[in-house]
Short mmCIF file of C-alpha atoms in Angstrom, two decimals:
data_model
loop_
_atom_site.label_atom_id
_atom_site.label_comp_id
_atom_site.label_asym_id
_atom_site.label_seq_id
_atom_site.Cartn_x
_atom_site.Cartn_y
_atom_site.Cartn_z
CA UNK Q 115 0.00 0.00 0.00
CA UNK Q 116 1.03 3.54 0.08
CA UNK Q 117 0.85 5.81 3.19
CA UNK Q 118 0.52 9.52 2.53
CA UNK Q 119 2.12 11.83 5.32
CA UNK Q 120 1.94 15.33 5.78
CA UNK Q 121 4.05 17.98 7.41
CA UNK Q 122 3.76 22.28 7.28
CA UNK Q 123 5.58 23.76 4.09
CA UNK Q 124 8.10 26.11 5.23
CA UNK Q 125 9.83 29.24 3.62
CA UNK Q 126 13.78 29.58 3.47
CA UNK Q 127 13.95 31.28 6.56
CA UNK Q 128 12.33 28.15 8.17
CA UNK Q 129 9.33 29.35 8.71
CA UNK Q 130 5.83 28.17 8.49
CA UNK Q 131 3.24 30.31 6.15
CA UNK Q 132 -0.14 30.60 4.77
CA UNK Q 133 -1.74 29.00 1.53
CA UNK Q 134 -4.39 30.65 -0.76
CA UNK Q 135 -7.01 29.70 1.33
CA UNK Q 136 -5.40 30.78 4.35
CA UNK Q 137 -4.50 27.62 5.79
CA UNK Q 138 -0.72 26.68 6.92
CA UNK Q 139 0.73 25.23 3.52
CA UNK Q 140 1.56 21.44 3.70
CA UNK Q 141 3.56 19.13 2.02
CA UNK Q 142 3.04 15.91 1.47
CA UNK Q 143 5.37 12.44 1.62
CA UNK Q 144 4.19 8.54 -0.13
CA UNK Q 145 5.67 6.14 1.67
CA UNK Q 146 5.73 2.79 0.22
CA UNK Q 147 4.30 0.09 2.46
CA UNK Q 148 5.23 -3.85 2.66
CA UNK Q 149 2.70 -6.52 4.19
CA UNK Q 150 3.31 -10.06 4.41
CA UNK Q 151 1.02 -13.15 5.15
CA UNK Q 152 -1.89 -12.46 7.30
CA UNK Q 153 -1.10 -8.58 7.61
CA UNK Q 154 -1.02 -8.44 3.60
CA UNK Q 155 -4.29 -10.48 3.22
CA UNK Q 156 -6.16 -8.17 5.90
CA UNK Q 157 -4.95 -5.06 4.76
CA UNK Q 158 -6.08 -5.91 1.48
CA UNK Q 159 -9.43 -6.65 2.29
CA UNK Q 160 -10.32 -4.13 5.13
CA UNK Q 161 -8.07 -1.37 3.56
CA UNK Q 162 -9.53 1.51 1.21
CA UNK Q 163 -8.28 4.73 -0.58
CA UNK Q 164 -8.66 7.47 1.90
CA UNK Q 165 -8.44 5.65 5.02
CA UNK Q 166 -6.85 7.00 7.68
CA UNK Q 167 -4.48 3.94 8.80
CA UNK Q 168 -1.39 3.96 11.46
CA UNK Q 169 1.12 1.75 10.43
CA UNK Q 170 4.44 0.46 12.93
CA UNK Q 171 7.07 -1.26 11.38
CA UNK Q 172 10.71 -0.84 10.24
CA UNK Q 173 12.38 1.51 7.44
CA UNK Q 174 13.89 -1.10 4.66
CA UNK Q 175 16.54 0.46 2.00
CA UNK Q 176 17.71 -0.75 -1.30
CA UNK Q 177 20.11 -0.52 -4.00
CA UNK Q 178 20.21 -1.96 -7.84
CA UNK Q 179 21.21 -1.29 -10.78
CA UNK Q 180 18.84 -0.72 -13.50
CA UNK Q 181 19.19 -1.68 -17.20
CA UNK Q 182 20.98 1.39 -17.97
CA UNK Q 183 23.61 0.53 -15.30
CA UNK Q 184 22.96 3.26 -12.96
CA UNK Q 185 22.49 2.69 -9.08
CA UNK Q 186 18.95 3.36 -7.78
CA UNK Q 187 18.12 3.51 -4.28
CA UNK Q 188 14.53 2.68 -2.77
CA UNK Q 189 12.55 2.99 0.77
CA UNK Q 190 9.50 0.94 2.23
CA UNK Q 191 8.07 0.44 5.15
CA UNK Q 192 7.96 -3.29 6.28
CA UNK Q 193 4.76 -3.48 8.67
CA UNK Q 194 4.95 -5.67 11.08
CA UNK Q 195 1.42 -3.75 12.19
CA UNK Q 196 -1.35 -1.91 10.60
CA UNK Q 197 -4.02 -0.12 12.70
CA UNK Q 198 -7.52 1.14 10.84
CA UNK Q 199 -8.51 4.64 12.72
CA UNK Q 200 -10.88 5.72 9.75
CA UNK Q 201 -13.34 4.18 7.11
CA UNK Q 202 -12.45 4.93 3.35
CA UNK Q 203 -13.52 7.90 1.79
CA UNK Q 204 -16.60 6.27 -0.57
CA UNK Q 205 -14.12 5.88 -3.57
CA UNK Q 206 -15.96 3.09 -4.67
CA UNK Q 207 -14.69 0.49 -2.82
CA UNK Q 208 -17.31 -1.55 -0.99
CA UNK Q 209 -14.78 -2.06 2.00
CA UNK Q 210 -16.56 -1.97 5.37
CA UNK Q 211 -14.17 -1.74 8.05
CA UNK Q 212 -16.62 -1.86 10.87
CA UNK Q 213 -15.50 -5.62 12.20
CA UNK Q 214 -11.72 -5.00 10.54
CA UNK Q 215 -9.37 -6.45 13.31
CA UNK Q 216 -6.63 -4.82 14.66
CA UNK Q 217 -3.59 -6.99 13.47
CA UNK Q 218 -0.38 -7.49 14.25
#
């Protein structure tokens, strides 16, 4: 799955500061999630777009080469927990959380 985060935008000075609308400016992270076994069959039933989801785990990193010979590097999450706080956000998936276990 992939876990959108947020955090306030800040100016060069460091400084937090106002959108168009008037709200603090945010920017936003995609973290790349890993579930395995169980977890990765539960998320994938229970878990919809626009969920609000808490997820513990550890940071993984890796290296390759692609096909032009150039090293890439890559980050996921592997969960070793996922945690539904919210329902989906009607996307048009006809997941209903409401008896979605907490799993470890």
């Amino acid at each position: 799955i992939t876990v959108v985060t947020d955090r306030p935008a800040r100016d060069k000075d460091g400084k937090t500061y106002k959108d168009e609308n008037g709200y603090t400016a945010k920017e936003s992270e995609f973290h790349r999630v890993t579930c395995f076994n169980g977890l990765a069959k539960t998320v994938g039933q229970y878990c919809s777009k626009g969920q609000l989801v808490s997820v513990q785990g550890r940071i993984h990193y890796t290296q390759w080469e692609d096909k032009d010979g150039v090293t890439r590097y890559g980050t996921e999450i592997l969960a070793d927990k996922v945690d539904f706080l919210s329902r989906g956000n009607g996307s048009g998936d006809d997941n209903d959380n409401t008896d979605a276990p907490e799993i470890d």
